Short mmCIF file of C-alpha atoms and ligand atoms in Angstrom, two decimals:
data_model
loop_
_atom_site.label_atom_id
_atom_site.label_comp_id
_atom_site.label_asym_id
_atom_site.label_seq_id
_atom_site.Cartn_x
_atom_site.Cartn_y
_atom_site.Cartn_z
CA MET L 1 127.48 80.08 134.95
CA TYR L 2 123.93 78.67 134.41
CA SER L 3 120.71 80.58 134.99
CA ASN L 4 118.46 77.59 135.56
CA LEU L 5 120.80 74.94 136.94
CA LEU L 6 123.01 74.38 139.94
CA VAL L 7 125.97 72.14 139.24
CA GLU L 8 128.11 70.70 142.04
CA THR L 9 130.92 68.19 141.93
CA ASN L 10 130.97 65.76 144.80
CA GLY L 11 134.06 63.57 144.37
CA GLN L 12 133.57 61.81 141.10
CA ILE L 13 129.84 62.58 141.03
CA ALA L 14 128.37 65.54 139.15
CA GLU L 15 125.18 66.66 140.87
CA ILE L 16 122.95 68.74 138.53
CA THR L 17 119.92 70.41 140.09
CA ILE L 18 117.25 71.98 137.83
CA ASN L 19 116.69 75.24 139.64
CA ARG L 20 113.35 76.98 138.76
CA PRO L 21 111.41 75.99 141.87
CA LYS L 22 108.79 78.77 141.33
CA GLN L 23 107.80 77.15 138.15
CA LEU L 24 108.18 73.65 139.65
CA ASN L 25 111.35 73.30 137.59
CA ALA L 26 109.43 73.13 134.34
CA LEU L 27 111.70 72.60 131.31
CA ASN L 28 111.78 75.72 129.20
CA LYS L 29 113.98 76.04 126.14
CA ASP L 30 116.85 77.66 128.11
CA THR L 31 116.79 74.94 130.77
CA ILE L 32 116.93 72.24 128.09
CA ALA L 33 119.88 73.90 126.44
CA GLU L 34 121.64 74.38 129.74
CA LEU L 35 121.04 70.73 130.73
CA HIS L 36 122.60 69.75 127.38
CA GLU L 37 125.75 71.80 128.17
CA ALA L 38 125.99 70.62 131.72
CA LEU L 39 125.51 66.96 130.86
CA LYS L 40 128.04 67.18 128.07
CA ALA L 41 130.61 68.87 130.24
CA ALA L 42 130.21 66.25 132.96
CA ASP L 43 130.34 63.41 130.42
CA GLU L 44 133.57 64.78 128.88
CA ASP L 45 135.19 65.24 132.26
CA ALA L 46 137.39 62.25 132.96
CA GLY L 47 137.12 62.93 136.64
CA ILE L 48 133.35 62.39 136.69
CA GLY L 49 131.99 58.78 136.73
CA VAL L 50 128.27 59.32 137.61
CA ILE L 51 125.79 62.12 137.09
CA ILE L 52 122.88 62.76 139.45
CA LEU L 53 120.00 64.82 138.20
CA THR L 54 117.49 66.34 140.62
CA GLY L 55 115.10 69.23 141.05
CA SER L 56 115.34 72.20 143.37
CA GLY L 57 113.01 72.51 146.36
CA GLU L 58 110.84 69.89 148.09
CA LYS L 59 107.91 69.90 145.70
CA ALA L 60 109.03 68.99 142.17
CA PHE L 61 111.65 67.15 140.19
CA VAL L 62 110.27 68.65 137.00
CA ALA L 63 106.54 69.42 136.46
CA GLY L 64 106.86 69.02 132.71
CA ALA L 65 107.75 70.95 129.66
CA ASP L 66 107.01 74.63 130.14
CA ILE L 67 103.37 74.79 128.91
CA LYS L 68 103.56 78.59 128.43
CA GLU L 69 106.20 78.13 125.81
CA PHE L 70 104.34 75.88 123.36
CA ALA L 71 100.70 76.78 124.02
CA ASP L 72 100.36 78.57 120.62
CA PHE L 73 102.72 76.44 118.51
CA SER L 74 101.82 75.23 114.97
CA ILE L 75 102.12 71.62 113.86
CA ALA L 76 105.59 72.20 112.50
CA GLN L 77 106.78 74.03 115.59
CA GLY L 78 105.47 71.27 117.83
CA GLY L 79 107.20 68.53 115.83
CA GLU L 80 110.36 70.58 115.83
CA LEU L 81 110.31 71.16 119.56
CA ALA L 82 109.92 67.40 120.24
CA GLN L 83 112.67 66.52 117.81
CA LYS L 84 115.15 69.10 119.12
CA GLY L 85 114.34 68.15 122.74
CA GLN L 86 114.96 64.48 122.03
CA GLU L 87 118.17 65.19 120.22
CA ILE L 88 119.79 67.45 122.74
CA LEU L 89 118.40 66.16 126.02
CA PHE L 90 116.35 62.92 126.16
CA ASP L 91 118.10 60.68 123.65
CA PHE L 92 121.29 62.51 124.53
CA ILE L 93 121.06 61.41 128.19
CA GLU L 94 120.21 57.85 127.34
CA ASN L 95 123.23 57.58 125.13
CA LEU L 96 125.71 59.32 127.36
CA SER L 97 128.83 57.27 128.28
CA THR L 98 128.37 58.27 131.90
CA PRO L 99 125.53 56.75 133.85
CA VAL L 100 122.78 59.17 134.91
CA ILE L 101 120.72 58.68 138.07
CA ALA L 102 117.51 60.69 138.37
CA ALA L 103 116.74 61.54 142.01
CA VAL L 104 112.99 62.26 141.63
CA ASN L 105 112.21 64.58 144.59
CA GLY L 106 108.52 65.37 143.93
CA PHE L 107 106.30 65.82 140.86
CA ALA L 108 107.80 64.22 137.72
CA LEU L 109 105.15 64.95 135.20
CA GLY L 110 105.13 64.94 131.38
CA GLY L 111 108.59 66.05 130.20
CA GLY L 112 109.68 65.53 133.82
CA LEU L 113 108.88 61.86 133.92
CA GLU L 114 110.32 61.64 130.40
CA LEU L 115 113.57 63.16 131.76
CA ALA L 116 113.68 60.61 134.59
CA MET L 117 112.91 57.77 132.18
CA ALA L 118 115.72 58.82 129.83
CA SER L 119 118.05 58.59 132.79
CA HIS L 120 119.67 55.16 133.36
CA ILE L 121 118.43 54.64 136.92
CA ARG L 122 115.67 56.32 138.96
CA VAL L 123 115.29 56.76 142.65
CA ALA L 124 112.21 58.51 144.11
CA SER L 125 111.28 60.26 147.31
CA SER L 126 108.10 59.12 149.07
CA ASN L 127 106.33 62.39 148.21
CA ALA L 128 106.99 61.94 144.45
CA ARG L 129 104.06 61.92 142.09
CA VAL L 130 104.72 60.71 138.54
CA GLY L 131 102.58 60.73 135.38
CA LEU L 132 102.20 61.69 131.73
CA PRO L 133 99.27 64.20 131.73
CA GLU L 134 99.82 65.26 128.10
CA VAL L 135 96.59 63.88 126.78
CA SER L 136 94.69 66.10 129.20
CA LEU L 137 96.32 69.01 127.39
CA GLY L 138 95.43 67.65 123.92
CA VAL L 139 98.94 66.45 123.07
CA ILE L 140 100.85 63.22 123.65
CA PRO L 141 104.16 62.64 125.35
CA GLY L 142 106.65 64.07 122.93
CA TYR L 143 109.98 63.55 124.66
CA GLY L 144 110.07 59.76 124.27
CA GLY L 145 107.42 58.98 126.92
CA THR L 146 105.31 56.73 124.74
CA GLN L 147 108.34 54.59 123.99
CA ARG L 148 110.30 54.55 127.23
CA LEU L 149 107.36 54.01 129.48
CA ALA L 150 106.27 50.92 127.60
CA GLN L 151 109.86 49.68 127.70
CA LEU L 152 110.02 50.16 131.47
CA VAL L 153 106.59 48.95 132.60
CA GLY L 154 105.13 47.03 129.63
CA ARG L 155 102.68 48.22 127.05
CA GLY L 156 99.46 47.58 128.98
CA LYS L 157 100.47 49.62 132.01
CA ALA L 158 101.97 52.35 129.78
CA ASN L 159 98.72 52.63 127.85
CA GLU L 160 96.82 53.03 131.15
CA LEU L 161 99.07 55.76 132.51
CA VAL L 162 99.11 57.67 129.17
CA PHE L 163 95.40 57.33 128.37
CA THR L 164 94.20 58.22 131.87
CA ALA L 165 96.69 61.12 132.30
CA GLY L 166 96.72 59.87 135.85
CA MET L 167 99.22 60.70 138.57
CA MET L 168 100.87 57.78 140.38
CA LYS L 169 102.22 57.78 143.90
CA ALA L 170 105.75 56.68 144.61
CA PRO L 171 104.94 53.26 146.09
CA ASP L 172 102.84 52.41 142.95
CA ALA L 173 105.65 53.60 140.69
CA LEU L 174 107.97 51.30 142.58
CA GLN L 175 105.58 48.31 142.22
CA TRP L 176 105.34 48.98 138.56
CA GLY L 177 109.15 49.02 138.21
CA LEU L 178 109.08 52.63 137.05
CA VAL L 179 111.58 53.64 139.81
CA ASN L 180 114.23 51.40 141.44
CA TYR L 181 113.82 52.70 145.01
CA VAL L 182 111.54 54.88 147.10
CA VAL L 183 113.08 56.62 150.18
CA GLU L 184 112.15 59.54 152.41
CA LEU L 185 112.88 62.93 150.75
CA GLU L 186 115.72 63.69 153.18
CA GLU L 187 117.43 60.42 152.26
CA LEU L 188 117.04 60.79 148.51
CA MET L 189 120.38 62.22 147.55
CA ASP L 190 122.13 59.86 149.93
CA LYS L 191 120.43 56.90 148.19
CA ALA L 192 121.42 58.21 144.80
CA ARG L 193 124.98 58.73 146.02
CA GLU L 194 125.10 55.25 147.48
CA ILE L 195 124.20 53.78 144.03
CA ALA L 196 126.71 56.13 142.42
CA GLY L 197 129.41 54.90 144.87
CA LYS L 198 128.80 51.28 143.94
CA ILE L 199 129.04 52.21 140.25
CA LEU L 200 132.31 54.09 140.84
CA ASN L 201 133.99 50.92 142.11
CA ASN L 202 133.77 49.58 138.58
CA SER L 203 135.38 50.21 135.21
CA ALA L 204 134.14 53.37 133.52
CA SER L 205 134.98 52.08 130.09
CA ALA L 206 133.12 48.74 130.72
CA ILE L 207 130.06 50.67 131.97
CA SER L 208 130.07 52.82 128.81
CA SER L 209 130.15 49.57 126.81
CA ALA L 210 127.34 48.18 128.87
CA ILE L 211 125.21 51.36 128.26
CA ARG L 212 125.66 50.99 124.46
CA ALA L 213 124.89 47.29 124.61
CA VAL L 214 121.75 47.65 126.71
CA ASN L 215 120.50 50.59 124.63
CA ALA L 216 121.03 48.55 121.43
CA ASN L 217 118.04 46.34 122.40
CA PHE L 218 115.77 49.26 121.82
CA GLN L 219 117.17 50.66 118.64
CA ASP L 220 115.41 49.98 115.35
CA GLY L 221 117.31 47.85 112.93
CA VAL L 222 120.14 47.13 115.42
CA ASN L 223 120.84 43.65 116.67
CA GLY L 224 121.61 43.98 120.40
CA TYR L 225 123.49 40.70 120.50
CA ASP L 226 125.85 41.89 117.81
CA VAL L 227 126.45 45.10 119.62
CA GLU L 228 127.12 43.19 122.79
CA ILE L 229 129.71 40.98 121.04
CA GLU L 230 131.40 44.04 119.56
CA GLU L 231 131.48 45.89 122.85
CA PHE L 232 132.62 42.80 124.65
CA GLY L 233 135.51 42.40 122.25
CA LYS L 234 136.50 46.01 122.61
CA CYS L 235 136.80 45.61 126.40
CA PHE L 236 139.80 43.32 125.85
CA GLY L 237 141.73 46.23 124.51
CA THR L 238 141.26 48.47 127.56
CA ALA L 239 143.55 49.21 130.44
CA ASP L 240 140.60 48.50 132.78
CA PHE L 241 140.28 44.95 131.57
CA LYS L 242 143.99 44.46 132.29
CA GLU L 243 143.61 46.00 135.79
CA GLY L 244 140.36 44.11 136.57
CA THR L 245 141.61 40.72 135.61
CA THR L 246 145.08 41.28 137.12
CA ALA L 247 143.59 42.47 140.41
CA PHE L 248 141.41 39.40 140.55
CA LEU L 249 144.36 37.11 139.96
CA GLU L 250 146.43 38.99 142.50
CA LYS L 251 143.54 38.69 144.96
CA ARG L 252 143.24 42.49 145.42
CA LYS L 253 140.64 45.07 144.72
CA ALA L 254 140.76 46.57 141.25
CA ASN L 255 141.71 50.19 141.13
CA PHE L 256 140.15 51.60 138.03
CA ARG L 257 139.71 55.32 138.67
CA ASN L 258 143.04 56.95 139.51
N1 CO8 R 1 104.82 74.48 132.65
C1 CO8 R 1 104.88 75.80 132.99
N2 CO8 R 1 104.62 76.21 134.21
C2 CO8 R 1 104.36 75.25 135.17
C3 CO8 R 1 104.25 73.91 134.93
C4 CO8 R 1 104.49 73.51 133.48
N3 CO8 R 1 104.58 72.23 133.12
N4 CO8 R 1 103.89 73.25 136.03
C5 CO8 R 1 103.75 74.12 136.97
N5 CO8 R 1 104.03 75.38 136.49
C6 CO8 R 1 103.96 76.62 137.18
C7 CO8 R 1 102.52 77.12 137.44
O1 CO8 R 1 101.99 77.75 136.26
C8 CO8 R 1 102.68 78.05 138.59
O2 CO8 R 1 103.26 79.30 138.14
P1 CO8 R 1 102.52 80.69 138.63
O3 CO8 R 1 102.71 80.72 140.10
O4 CO8 R 1 103.26 81.68 137.85
O5 CO8 R 1 101.07 80.59 138.18
C9 CO8 R 1 103.76 77.39 139.39
O6 CO8 R 1 104.48 76.52 138.49
C10 CO8 R 1 103.30 76.58 140.54
O7 CO8 R 1 102.28 75.62 140.08
P2 CO8 R 1 100.84 75.44 140.69
O8 CO8 R 1 100.35 76.69 141.33
O9 CO8 R 1 99.96 74.80 139.65
O10 CO8 R 1 101.13 74.40 141.87
P3 CO8 R 1 100.14 73.35 142.50
O11 CO8 R 1 100.80 72.76 143.68
O12 CO8 R 1 98.82 73.91 142.67
O13 CO8 R 1 100.03 72.13 141.39
C11 CO8 R 1 100.88 70.61 139.70
C12 CO8 R 1 101.07 71.34 141.06
C13 CO8 R 1 99.68 69.59 139.96
C14 CO8 R 1 102.12 69.90 139.40
C15 CO8 R 1 100.39 71.64 138.67
O14 CO8 R 1 101.35 72.71 138.61
C16 CO8 R 1 100.39 71.07 137.28
O15 CO8 R 1 99.40 70.35 136.94
N6 CO8 R 1 101.33 71.40 136.43
C17 CO8 R 1 101.40 71.01 135.08
C18 CO8 R 1 101.69 69.53 134.98
C19 CO8 R 1 101.65 69.11 133.49
O16 CO8 R 1 100.61 69.08 132.85
N7 CO8 R 1 102.85 68.71 132.99
C20 CO8 R 1 102.93 68.25 131.61
C21 CO8 R 1 103.23 69.39 130.74
S1 CO8 R 1 103.21 68.95 129.04
C22 CO8 R 1 104.70 68.16 128.76
O17 CO8 R 1 105.53 68.06 129.63
C23 CO8 R 1 104.86 67.74 127.37
C24 CO8 R 1 106.22 67.05 127.22
C25 CO8 R 1 106.45 66.66 125.78
C26 CO8 R 1 106.51 67.89 124.99
C27 CO8 R 1 107.19 67.57 123.63
C28 CO8 R 1 107.37 68.91 122.90
C29 CO8 R 1 106.04 69.67 122.68
#
């Protein structure tokens, strides 16, 4: 069905693998469009509660946007590329109702790190190398990297990584808080699935509300506390709230996902 992706369903987890290993899974236009479709389909599937994104092979998660595609772009085309990418992939992921875990299995550079940062949770393998090399190409991160990196690690560290175009090893990324865990490559998907399993014990509707409330902190002109109050109130009208509180009072485990 997809030319550049492999999509598997593992219980209530959709596992999406970017599959252009010869190009180190670089994000060309078609791959970005396919990712949009696959993510949208998983998000709209009531049977899916978590999405895991990873790259094919043992070398790269995603080595960046496909440099061959934009090497001769004009100012307008460059701006358009960044805007469209944000709209259909990077902002799109961040604002999905379904949590997305990036399993970073090697190089996550430029658009690749930006893809991991747009995901809600990041796990990396010990061979992973992350960085934003854009200024070494004469551009800047254009898929949200200047914003999301500063949000995740603070402005000073973000400035260093962006200005030096440096590549960071997995343990340093962990220490900076850029990834949540580092494990051996062969354990990477299991670690991502373990986190997914813990998420799947909980209410999907409450998690969607939590995503909206957390994201509100980073949206211009939006008061995150107001969004939290609104989302909190909405929870009281859900079947999951009824089930969660009833299960607690009946001293049993809540059963949210039948
Ligand atoms: N785009 C296109 N092709 C790539 C990319 C890429 N980002 N990365 C690797 N490839 C290709 C190589 O061209 C090569 O193809 P071929 O065999 O046909 O020559 C193949 O993948 C294998 O790569 P290498 O031979 O270079 O492998 P090495 O192990 O020697 O090196 C590296 C691995 C260090 C990861 C190296 O490939 C590299 O430096 N890649 C580029 C990394 C980079 O600069 N990424 C950032 C790109 S810019 C970006 O992402 C901008 C995002 C924001 C854009 C907003 C809209 C404009």
